[in-house]
Protein backbone atom coordinates (compact mmCIF):
# COMPACT_ATOMS: atom_id res chain seq x y z
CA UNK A 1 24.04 -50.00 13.19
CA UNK A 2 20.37 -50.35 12.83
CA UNK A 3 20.01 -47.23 14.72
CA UNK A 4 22.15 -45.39 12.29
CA UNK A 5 20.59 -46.64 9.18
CA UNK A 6 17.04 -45.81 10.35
CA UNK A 7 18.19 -42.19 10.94
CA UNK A 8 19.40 -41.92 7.15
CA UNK A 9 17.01 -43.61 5.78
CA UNK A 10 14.68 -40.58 8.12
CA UNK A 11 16.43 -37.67 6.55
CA UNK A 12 15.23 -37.11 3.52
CA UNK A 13 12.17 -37.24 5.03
CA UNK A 14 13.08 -34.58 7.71
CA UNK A 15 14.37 -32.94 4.75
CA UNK A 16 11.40 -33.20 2.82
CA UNK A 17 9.03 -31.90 5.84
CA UNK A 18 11.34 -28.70 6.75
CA UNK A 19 11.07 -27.66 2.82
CA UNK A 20 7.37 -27.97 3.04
CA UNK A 21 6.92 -25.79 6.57
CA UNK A 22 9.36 -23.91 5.12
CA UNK A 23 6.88 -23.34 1.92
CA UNK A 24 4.33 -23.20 4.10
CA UNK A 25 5.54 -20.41 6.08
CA UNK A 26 6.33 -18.34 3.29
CA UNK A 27 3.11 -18.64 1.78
CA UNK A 28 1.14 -17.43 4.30
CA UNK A 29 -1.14 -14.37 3.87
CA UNK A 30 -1.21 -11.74 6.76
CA UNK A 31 -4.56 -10.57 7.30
CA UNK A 32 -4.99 -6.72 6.62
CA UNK A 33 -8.27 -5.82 8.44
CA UNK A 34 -8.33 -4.25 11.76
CA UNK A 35 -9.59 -5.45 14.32
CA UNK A 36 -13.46 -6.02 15.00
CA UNK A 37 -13.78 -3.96 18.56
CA UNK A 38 -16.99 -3.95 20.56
CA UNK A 39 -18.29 -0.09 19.55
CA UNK A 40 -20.84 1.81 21.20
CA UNK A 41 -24.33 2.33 19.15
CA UNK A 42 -25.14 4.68 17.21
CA UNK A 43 -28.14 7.19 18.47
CA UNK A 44 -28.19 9.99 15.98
CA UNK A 45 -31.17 10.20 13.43
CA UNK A 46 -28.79 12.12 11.22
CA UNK A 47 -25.68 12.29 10.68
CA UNK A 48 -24.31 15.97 10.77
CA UNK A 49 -22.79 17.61 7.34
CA UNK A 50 -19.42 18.26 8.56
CA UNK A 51 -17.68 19.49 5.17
CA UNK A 52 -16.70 23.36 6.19
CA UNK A 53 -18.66 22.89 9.24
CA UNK A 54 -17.26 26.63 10.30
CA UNK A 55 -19.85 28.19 7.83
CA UNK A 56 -22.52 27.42 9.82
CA UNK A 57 -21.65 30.08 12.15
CA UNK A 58 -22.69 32.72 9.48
CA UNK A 59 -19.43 34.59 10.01
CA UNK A 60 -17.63 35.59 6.87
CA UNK A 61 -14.60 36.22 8.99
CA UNK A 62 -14.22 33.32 9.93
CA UNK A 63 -14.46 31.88 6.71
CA UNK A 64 -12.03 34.05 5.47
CA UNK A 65 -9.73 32.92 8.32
CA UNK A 66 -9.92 29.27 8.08
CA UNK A 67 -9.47 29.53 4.17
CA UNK A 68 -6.16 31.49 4.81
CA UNK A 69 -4.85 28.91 7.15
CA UNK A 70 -5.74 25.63 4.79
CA UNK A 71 -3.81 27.46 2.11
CA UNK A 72 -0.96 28.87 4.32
CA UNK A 73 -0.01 26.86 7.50
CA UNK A 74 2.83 25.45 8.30
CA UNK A 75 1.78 22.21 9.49
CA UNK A 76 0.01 21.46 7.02
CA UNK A 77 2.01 22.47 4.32
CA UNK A 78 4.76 19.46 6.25
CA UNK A 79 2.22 16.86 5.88
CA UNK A 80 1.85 17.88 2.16
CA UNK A 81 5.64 17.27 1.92
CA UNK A 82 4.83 13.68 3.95
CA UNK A 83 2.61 12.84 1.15
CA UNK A 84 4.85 13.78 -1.47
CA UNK A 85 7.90 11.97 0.23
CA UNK A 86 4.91 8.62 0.56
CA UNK A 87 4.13 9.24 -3.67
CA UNK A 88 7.80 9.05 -4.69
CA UNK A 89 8.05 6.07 -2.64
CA UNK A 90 5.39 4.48 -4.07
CA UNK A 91 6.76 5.44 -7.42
CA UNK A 92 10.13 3.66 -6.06
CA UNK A 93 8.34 0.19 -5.03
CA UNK A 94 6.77 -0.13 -8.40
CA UNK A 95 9.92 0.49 -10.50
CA UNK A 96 10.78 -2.86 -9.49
CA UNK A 97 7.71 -4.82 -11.14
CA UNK A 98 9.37 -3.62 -14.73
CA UNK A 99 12.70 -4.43 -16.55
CA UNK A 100 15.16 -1.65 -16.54
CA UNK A 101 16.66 -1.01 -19.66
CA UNK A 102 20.06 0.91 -19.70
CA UNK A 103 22.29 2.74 -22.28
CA UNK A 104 25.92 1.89 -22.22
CA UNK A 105 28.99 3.05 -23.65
CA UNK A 106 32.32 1.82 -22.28
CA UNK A 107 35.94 2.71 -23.75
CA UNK A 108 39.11 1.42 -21.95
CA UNK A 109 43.07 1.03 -23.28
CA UNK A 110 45.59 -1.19 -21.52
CA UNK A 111 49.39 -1.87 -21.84
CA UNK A 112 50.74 -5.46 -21.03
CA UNK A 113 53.88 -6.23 -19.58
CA UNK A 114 56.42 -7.61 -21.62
CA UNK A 115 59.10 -8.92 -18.40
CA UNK A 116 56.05 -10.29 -16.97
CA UNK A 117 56.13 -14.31 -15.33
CA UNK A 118 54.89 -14.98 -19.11
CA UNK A 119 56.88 -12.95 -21.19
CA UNK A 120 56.06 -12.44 -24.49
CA UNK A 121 57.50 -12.15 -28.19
CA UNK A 122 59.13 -9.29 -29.25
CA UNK A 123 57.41 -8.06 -31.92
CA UNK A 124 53.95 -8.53 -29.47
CA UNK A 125 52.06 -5.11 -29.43
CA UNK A 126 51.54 -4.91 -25.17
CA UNK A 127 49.05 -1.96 -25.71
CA UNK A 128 45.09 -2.59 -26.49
CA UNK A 129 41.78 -0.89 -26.74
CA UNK A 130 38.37 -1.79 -26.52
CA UNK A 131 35.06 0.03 -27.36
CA UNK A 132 31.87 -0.86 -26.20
CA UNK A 133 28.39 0.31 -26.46
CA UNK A 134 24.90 -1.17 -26.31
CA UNK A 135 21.94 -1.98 -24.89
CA UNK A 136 21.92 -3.86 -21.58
CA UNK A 137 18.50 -5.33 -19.69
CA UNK A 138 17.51 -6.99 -16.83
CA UNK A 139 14.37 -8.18 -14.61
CA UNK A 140 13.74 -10.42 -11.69
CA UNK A 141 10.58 -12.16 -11.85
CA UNK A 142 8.14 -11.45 -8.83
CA UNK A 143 7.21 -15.09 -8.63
CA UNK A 144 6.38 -15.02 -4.73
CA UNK A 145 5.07 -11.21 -5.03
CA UNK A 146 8.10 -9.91 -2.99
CA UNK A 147 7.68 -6.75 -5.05
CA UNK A 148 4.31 -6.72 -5.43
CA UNK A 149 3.36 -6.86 -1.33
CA UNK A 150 6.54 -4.00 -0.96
CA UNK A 151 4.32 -1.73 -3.95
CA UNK A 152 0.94 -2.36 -2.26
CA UNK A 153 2.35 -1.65 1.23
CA UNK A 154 4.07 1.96 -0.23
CA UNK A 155 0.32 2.47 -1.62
CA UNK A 156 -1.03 1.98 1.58
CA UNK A 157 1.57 4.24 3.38
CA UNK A 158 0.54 6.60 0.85
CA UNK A 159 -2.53 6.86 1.99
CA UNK A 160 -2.30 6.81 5.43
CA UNK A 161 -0.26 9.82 4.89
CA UNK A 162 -3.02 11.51 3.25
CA UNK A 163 -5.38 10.74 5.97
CA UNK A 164 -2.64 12.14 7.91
CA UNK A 165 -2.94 15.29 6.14
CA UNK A 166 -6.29 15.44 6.66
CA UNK A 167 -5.88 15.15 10.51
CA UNK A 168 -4.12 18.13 10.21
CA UNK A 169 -6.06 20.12 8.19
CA UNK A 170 -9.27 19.21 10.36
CA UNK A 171 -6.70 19.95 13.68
CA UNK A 172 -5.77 23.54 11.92
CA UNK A 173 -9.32 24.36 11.08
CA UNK A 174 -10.76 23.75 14.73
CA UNK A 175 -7.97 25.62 16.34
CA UNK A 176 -8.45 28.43 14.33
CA UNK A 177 -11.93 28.65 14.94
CA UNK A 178 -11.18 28.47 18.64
CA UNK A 179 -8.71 31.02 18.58
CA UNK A 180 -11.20 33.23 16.25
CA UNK A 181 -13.41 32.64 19.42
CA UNK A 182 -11.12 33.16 21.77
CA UNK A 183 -10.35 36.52 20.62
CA UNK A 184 -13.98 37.56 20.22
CA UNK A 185 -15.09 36.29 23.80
CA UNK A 186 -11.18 38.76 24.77
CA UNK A 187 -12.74 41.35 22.70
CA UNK A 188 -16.53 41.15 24.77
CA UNK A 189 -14.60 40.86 27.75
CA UNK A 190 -12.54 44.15 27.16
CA UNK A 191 -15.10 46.25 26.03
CA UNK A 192 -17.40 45.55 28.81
CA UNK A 193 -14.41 46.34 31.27
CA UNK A 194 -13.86 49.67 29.41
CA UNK A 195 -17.49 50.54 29.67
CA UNK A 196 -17.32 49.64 33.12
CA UNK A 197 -14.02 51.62 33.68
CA UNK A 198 -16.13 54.94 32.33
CA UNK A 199 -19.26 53.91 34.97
CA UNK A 200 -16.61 53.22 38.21
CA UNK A 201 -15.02 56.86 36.95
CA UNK A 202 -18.31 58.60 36.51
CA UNK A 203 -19.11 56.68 39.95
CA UNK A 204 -15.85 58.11 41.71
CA UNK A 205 -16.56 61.35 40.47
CA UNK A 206 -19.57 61.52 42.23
CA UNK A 207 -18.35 60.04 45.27
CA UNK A 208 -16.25 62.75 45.41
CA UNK A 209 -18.25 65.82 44.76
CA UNK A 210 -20.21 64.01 48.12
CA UNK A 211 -17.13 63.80 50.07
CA UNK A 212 -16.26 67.28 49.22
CA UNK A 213 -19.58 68.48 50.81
CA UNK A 214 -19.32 66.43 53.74
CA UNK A 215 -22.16 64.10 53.06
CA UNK A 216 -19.90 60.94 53.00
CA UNK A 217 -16.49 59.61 54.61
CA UNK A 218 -13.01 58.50 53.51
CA UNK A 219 -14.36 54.79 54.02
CA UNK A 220 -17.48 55.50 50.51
CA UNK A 221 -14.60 57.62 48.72
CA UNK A 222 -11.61 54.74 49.33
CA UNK A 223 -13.86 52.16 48.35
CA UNK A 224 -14.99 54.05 45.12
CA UNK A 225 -11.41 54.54 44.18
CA UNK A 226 -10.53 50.72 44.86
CA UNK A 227 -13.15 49.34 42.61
CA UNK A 228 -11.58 51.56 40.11
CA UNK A 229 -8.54 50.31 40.54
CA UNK A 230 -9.57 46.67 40.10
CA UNK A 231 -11.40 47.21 37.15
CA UNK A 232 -8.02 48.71 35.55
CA UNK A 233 -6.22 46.07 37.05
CA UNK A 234 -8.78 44.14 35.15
CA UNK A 235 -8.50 45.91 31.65
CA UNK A 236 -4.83 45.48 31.58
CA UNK A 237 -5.14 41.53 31.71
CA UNK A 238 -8.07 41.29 29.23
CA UNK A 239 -5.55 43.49 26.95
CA UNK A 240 -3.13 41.07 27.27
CA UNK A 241 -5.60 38.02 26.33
CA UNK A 242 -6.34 39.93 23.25
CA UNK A 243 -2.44 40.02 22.22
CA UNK A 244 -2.12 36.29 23.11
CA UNK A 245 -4.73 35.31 20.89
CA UNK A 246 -4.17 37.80 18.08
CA UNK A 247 -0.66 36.41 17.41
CA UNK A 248 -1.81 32.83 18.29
CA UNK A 249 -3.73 33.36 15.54
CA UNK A 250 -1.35 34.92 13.01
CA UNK A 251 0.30 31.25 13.44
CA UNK A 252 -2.18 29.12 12.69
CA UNK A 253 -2.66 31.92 9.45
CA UNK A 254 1.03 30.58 9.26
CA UNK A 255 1.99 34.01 8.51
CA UNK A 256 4.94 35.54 8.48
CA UNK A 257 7.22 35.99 11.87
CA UNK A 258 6.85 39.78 11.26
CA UNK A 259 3.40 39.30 10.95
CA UNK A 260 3.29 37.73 13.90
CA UNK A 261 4.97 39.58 15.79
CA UNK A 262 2.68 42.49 14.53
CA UNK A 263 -0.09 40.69 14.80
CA UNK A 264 -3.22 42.42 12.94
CA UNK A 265 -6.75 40.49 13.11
CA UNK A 266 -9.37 41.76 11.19
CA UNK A 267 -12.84 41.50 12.70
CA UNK A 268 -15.60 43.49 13.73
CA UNK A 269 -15.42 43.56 17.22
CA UNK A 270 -18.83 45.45 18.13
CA UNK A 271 -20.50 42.05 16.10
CA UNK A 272 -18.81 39.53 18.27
CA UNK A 273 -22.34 37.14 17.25
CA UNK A 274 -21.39 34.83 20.73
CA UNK A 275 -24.97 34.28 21.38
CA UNK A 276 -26.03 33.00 17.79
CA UNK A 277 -24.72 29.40 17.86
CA UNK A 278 -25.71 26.59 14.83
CA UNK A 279 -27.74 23.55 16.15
CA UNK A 280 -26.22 19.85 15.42
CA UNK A 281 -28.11 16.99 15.21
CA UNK A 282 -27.50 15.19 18.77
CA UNK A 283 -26.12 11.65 19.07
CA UNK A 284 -23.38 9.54 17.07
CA UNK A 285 -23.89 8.98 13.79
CA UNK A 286 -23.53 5.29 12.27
CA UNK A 287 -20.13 6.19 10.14
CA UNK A 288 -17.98 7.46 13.27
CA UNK A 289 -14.88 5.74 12.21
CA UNK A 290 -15.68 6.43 8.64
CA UNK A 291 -15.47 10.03 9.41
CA UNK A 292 -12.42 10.19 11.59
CA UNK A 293 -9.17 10.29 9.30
CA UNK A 294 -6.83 9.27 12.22
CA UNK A 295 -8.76 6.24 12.27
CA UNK A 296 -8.14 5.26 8.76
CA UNK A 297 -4.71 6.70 8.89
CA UNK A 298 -3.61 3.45 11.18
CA UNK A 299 -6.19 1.77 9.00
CA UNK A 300 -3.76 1.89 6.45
CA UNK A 301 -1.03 1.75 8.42
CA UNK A 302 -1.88 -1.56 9.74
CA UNK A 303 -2.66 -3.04 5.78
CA UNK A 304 0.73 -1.57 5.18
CA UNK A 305 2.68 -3.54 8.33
CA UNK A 306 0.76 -6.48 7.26
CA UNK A 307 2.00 -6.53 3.42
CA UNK A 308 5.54 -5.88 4.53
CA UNK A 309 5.04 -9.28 6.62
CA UNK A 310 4.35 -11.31 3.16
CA UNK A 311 6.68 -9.51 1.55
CA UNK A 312 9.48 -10.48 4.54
CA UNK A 313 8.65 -14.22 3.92
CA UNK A 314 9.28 -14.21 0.22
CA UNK A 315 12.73 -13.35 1.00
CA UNK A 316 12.48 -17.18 1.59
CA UNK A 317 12.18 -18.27 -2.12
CA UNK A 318 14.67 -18.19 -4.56
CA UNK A 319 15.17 -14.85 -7.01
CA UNK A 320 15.28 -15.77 -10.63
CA UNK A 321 16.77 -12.72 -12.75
CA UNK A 322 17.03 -12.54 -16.55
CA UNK A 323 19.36 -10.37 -18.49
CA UNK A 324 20.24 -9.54 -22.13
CA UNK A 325 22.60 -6.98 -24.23
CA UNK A 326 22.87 -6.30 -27.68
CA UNK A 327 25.26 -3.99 -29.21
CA UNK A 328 28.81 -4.14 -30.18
CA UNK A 329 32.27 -4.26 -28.80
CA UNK A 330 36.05 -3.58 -30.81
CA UNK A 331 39.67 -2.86 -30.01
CA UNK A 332 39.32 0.05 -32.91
CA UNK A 333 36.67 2.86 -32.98
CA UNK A 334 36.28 2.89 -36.47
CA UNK A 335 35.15 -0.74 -36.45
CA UNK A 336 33.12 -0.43 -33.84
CA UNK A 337 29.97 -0.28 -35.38
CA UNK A 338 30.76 -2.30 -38.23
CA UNK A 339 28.31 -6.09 -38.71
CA UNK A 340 31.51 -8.13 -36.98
CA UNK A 341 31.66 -5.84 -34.50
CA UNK A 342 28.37 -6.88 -33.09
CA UNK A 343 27.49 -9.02 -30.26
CA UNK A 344 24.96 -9.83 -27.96
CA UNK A 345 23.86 -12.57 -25.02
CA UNK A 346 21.10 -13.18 -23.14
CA UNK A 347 21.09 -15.45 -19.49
CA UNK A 348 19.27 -16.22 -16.46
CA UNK A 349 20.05 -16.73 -12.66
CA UNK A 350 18.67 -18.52 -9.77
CA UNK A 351 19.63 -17.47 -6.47
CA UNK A 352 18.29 -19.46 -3.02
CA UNK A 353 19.48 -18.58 -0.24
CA UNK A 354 20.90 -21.27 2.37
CA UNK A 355 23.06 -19.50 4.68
CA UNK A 356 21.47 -16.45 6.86
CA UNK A 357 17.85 -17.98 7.29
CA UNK A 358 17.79 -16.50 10.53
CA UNK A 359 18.41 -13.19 9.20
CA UNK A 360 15.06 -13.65 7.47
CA UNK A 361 13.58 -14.79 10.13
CA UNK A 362 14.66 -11.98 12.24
CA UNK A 363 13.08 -9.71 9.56
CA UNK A 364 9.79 -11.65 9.40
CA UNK A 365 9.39 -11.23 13.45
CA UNK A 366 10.36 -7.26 13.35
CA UNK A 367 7.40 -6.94 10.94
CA UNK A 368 5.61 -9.02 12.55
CA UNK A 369 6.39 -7.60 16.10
CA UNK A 370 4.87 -3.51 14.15
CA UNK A 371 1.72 -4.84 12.96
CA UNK A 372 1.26 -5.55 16.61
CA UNK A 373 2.00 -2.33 17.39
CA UNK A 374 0.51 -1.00 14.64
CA UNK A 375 -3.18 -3.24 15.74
CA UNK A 376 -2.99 -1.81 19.44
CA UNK A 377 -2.43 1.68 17.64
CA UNK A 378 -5.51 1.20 15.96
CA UNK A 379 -7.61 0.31 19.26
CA UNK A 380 -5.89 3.43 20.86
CA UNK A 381 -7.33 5.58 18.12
CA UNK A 382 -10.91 4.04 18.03
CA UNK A 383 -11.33 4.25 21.81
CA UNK A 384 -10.06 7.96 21.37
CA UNK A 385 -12.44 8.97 19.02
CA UNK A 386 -15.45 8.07 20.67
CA UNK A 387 -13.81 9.17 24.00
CA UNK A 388 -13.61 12.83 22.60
CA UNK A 389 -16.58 12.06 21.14
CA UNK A 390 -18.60 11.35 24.17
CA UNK A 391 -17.18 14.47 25.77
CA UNK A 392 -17.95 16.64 23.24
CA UNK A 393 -21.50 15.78 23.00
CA UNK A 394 -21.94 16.47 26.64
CA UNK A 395 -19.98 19.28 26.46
CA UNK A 396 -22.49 20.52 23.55
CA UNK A 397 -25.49 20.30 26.14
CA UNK A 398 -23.98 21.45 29.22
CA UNK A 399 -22.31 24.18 27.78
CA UNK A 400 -25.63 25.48 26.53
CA UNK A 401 -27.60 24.98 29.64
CA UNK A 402 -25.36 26.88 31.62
CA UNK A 403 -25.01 29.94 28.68
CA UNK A 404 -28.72 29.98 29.41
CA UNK A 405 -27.80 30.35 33.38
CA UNK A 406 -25.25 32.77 32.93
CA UNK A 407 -27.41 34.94 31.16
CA UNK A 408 -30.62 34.78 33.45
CA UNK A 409 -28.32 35.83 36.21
CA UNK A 410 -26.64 38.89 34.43
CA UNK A 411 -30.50 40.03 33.72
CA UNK A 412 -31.36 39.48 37.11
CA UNK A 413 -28.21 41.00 38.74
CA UNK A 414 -29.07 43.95 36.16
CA UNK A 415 -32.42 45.13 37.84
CA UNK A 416 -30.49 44.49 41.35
CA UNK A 417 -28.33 47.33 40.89
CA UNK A 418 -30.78 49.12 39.69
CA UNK A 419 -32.82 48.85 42.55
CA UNK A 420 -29.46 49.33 44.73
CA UNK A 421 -28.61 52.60 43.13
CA UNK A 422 -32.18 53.42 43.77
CA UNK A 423 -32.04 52.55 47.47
CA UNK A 424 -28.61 53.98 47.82
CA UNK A 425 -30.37 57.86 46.43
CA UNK A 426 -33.28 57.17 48.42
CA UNK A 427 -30.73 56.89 52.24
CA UNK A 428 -32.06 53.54 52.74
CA UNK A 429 -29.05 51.81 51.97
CA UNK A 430 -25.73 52.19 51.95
CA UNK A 431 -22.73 52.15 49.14
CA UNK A 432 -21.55 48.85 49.93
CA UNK A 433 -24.84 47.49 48.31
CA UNK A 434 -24.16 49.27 45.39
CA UNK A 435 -20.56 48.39 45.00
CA UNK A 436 -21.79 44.79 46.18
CA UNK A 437 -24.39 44.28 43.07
CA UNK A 438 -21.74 46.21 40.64
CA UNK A 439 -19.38 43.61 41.06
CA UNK A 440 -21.53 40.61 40.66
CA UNK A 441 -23.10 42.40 37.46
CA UNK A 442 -19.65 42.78 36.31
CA UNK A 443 -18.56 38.71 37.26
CA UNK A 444 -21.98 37.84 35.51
CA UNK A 445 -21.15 39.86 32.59
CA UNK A 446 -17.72 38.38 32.14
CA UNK A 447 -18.94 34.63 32.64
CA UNK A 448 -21.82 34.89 30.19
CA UNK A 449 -18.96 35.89 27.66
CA UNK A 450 -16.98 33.14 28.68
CA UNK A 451 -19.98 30.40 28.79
CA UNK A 452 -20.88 32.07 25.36
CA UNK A 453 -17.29 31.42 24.26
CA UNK A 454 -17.61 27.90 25.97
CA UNK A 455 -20.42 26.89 23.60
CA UNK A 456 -18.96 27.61 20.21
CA UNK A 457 -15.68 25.90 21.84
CA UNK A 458 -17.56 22.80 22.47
CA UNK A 459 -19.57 22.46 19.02
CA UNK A 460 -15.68 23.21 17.46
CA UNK A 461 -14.71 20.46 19.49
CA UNK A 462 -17.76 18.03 18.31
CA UNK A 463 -17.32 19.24 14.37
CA UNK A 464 -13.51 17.75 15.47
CA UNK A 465 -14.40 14.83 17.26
CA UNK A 466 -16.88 13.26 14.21
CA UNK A 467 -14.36 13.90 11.75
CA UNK A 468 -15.44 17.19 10.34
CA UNK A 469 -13.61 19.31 7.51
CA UNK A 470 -12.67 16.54 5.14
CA UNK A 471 -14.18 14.81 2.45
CA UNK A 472 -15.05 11.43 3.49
CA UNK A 473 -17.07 10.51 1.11
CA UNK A 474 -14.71 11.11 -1.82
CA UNK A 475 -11.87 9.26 0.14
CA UNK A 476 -14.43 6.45 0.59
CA UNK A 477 -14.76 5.98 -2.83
CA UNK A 478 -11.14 6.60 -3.46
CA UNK A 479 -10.22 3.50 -1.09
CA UNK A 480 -13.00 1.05 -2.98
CA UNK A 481 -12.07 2.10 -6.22
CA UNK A 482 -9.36 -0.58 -8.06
């Protein structure tokens, strides 16, 4: 007995201390920050101006290009209809922070039945109408900020599809740069083949004007006519890259399919500028993550996760709503806008919930569970960015050392054949020298295009890497402004 009256006298108590963890619980704020990560330091003097970092290239074709794509491709035109899928959400979460205020106008007419259970006099009319119209109102108070947190998260989503947008649009800019580049480098490549073609031709000619007068045999002639024949093997390919790239191209343009399909590039290809490439200042710059939009895209995707966690445990306070009408109500149109006719009423309700805790609960850990996901999302895209970061910076001096390479060889390889051909005339060598130092001038050729191409690839990819082709500063002040 003593027992028993101990544990009743303890339950209020155990009441009193669930209702207070319970408060507790619900009051809690979910931190919104990221994460503080250990980051590399930063080692540029200055920071590069990124904002239509294509310019710097001097190519007003390019320019042209890029322009057409941010106005026209598909992609991004998608993430414009993310962002205005995120506004009218946003516009959704707020509409509950305000009474809503409705117009109504009712009219119904009944008949009664007069063999009914109760049944009524004789001379009772069984048939009725009633009009009603007026103005009807109602409003739950936020009191734990359950609407509040579910408006600031839809603000936040808002913005990280924005910054999504702007992923794209820096994505679309880069790879049309790169296919710009691609096509030029295609472009080198085939008209050095062609001009090559016209030398092996003028070469086999001659070849066979000496086979014709005895001076050489079948083996000089067959192996004039089977560099030939590589060299067209050689033009047909390079043809082909120019195709793939051309309606590569016309997509990122996001231009029509027939357009595609009929792909048409405009650009000067006897100014293919591959050798003329911008300086950046080497090194990252202090703002890295400031620059990168993916990385503020989960920045605000993790603020977001975290006010959808406060605004989960509010569901554990009670709702109070208020209503009111005005307006008036008669069984005869004619009457019913008469004074009698009018009526109003005004009330309030509290609603706590006591059954299906563990339905909040549940909610509470499922937001819970994707701010997690959303925090290691973050780290993913941090240790990305300076990944592709890193690479691109040594892909900025590496490429350029060995453009400088290529090209020594080619000039070197260049007076080789010379002196080849001149040995060749002279009888003190034979044509497989020439044919030998022709085909390494060709290979030289074709890789100082390609290590050419390679450079303006790799400062693409660094413009990419730091964030470039979207104004950070103005989203900056955008995200510190009230």
């Amino acid at each position: 007995m003593t027992d028993f009256r101990a544990s009743l006298r303890r339950r209020p108590a155990l009441a009193f201390a669930a209702a207070v963890t319970l408060t507790l619980a619900a009051c809690q704020t979910t931190p919104s920050a990221p994460p503080v990560l250990d980051l590399p330091t930063a080692t540029a003097t200055a920071a590069p101006d990124l904002e239509r970092w294509w310019t710097s290239f001097n190519d007003p074709t390019l320019a042209t290009l890029i322009d057409e794509a941010l106005a026209h491709n598909l992609d991004l035109q998608a993430a414009m209809a993310r962002v205005d899928l995120a506004r009218s959400n946003v516009l959704l979460a707020q509409s509950h922070l305000y009474p809503s205020l409705n117009l109504g106008a009712d009219a119904s007419r009944n008949r009664m039945t007069l063999v009914g259970s109760q049944p009524l006099p004789a001379d009772f009319n069984p048939t009725n109408s009633d009009y009603r119209v007026g103005l009807r109102a109602s409003y739950e108070l936020d009191l734990w900020g359950r609407y509040r947190h579910g408006a600031n998260a839809a603000r936040s989503e808002l913005l990280a599809t924005e910054y999504a947008r702007a992923t794209v649009r820096t994505a679309v800019a880069a790879e049309s740069a790169r296919a710009y580049f691609g096509l030029l480098a295609a472009d080198a490549e085939l008209a050095l083949l062609r001009d090559t073609l016209k030398s092996r031709e003028q070469t086999l000619a001659l070849q066979n004007d000496l086979y014709q007068a005895g001076i050489i045999g079948d083996y000089d002639l067959q192996r004039a006519q089977a560099e030939r024949a590589a060299v067209t093997a050689n033009l047909a390919v390079a043809e082909r890259a120019v195709g793939t790239y051309e309606s590569a191209l016309a997509a990122i343009l996001g231009r029509s399919p027939r357009e595609v399909f009929d792909a048409r590039i405009s650009r000067d290809v006897t100014q293919v500028h591959l050798l003329d490439v911008p300086e950046v200042p080497a090194g990252l710059p202090s703002d890295m993550l400031e620059r990168r939009p993916d990385v503020k895209q989960v920045e605000a995707q993790l603020a977001a996760a975290s006010l959808r966690i406060d605004a989960a445990r509010t569901q554990y306070f009670p709702s109070l709503s208020l209503t009111a009408s005005y307006g008036s109500e008669s069984t005869a149109f004619a009457d019913l806008f008469s004074a009698p006719a009018l009526a109003w009423g005004i009330g309030a309700s509290l609603l706590q919930p006591l059954i299906g805790l563990k339905a909040i609960e549940a909610n509470v850990q499922a937001e819970t569970a994707r701010r997690e996901a959303a925090v290691v999302s973050y780290v993913q895209t941090v240790q990305t960015a300076f990944r592709e970061t890193r690479d691109a910076l040594i892909a900025n001096r590496t490429t350029r050392a060995a453009l400088a390479a290529q090209a020594e060889r080619a000039q070197k390889l260049g007076a080789a054949l010379e002196l080849a051909e001149l040995r060749y005339r002279s009888g003190y060598s034979g044509y497989l020298d020439v044919l030998d130092a022709q085909r390494q001038l060709l290979q030289a050729q074709t890789l100082q295009i390609l290590a050419a191409r390679d450079v303006r690839f790799a400062l693409i990819d660094l413009a990419k890497a730091m964030g470039g082709g979207w104004d950070y500063q103005a989203a900056l002040a955008r995200d510190s402004a009230p």
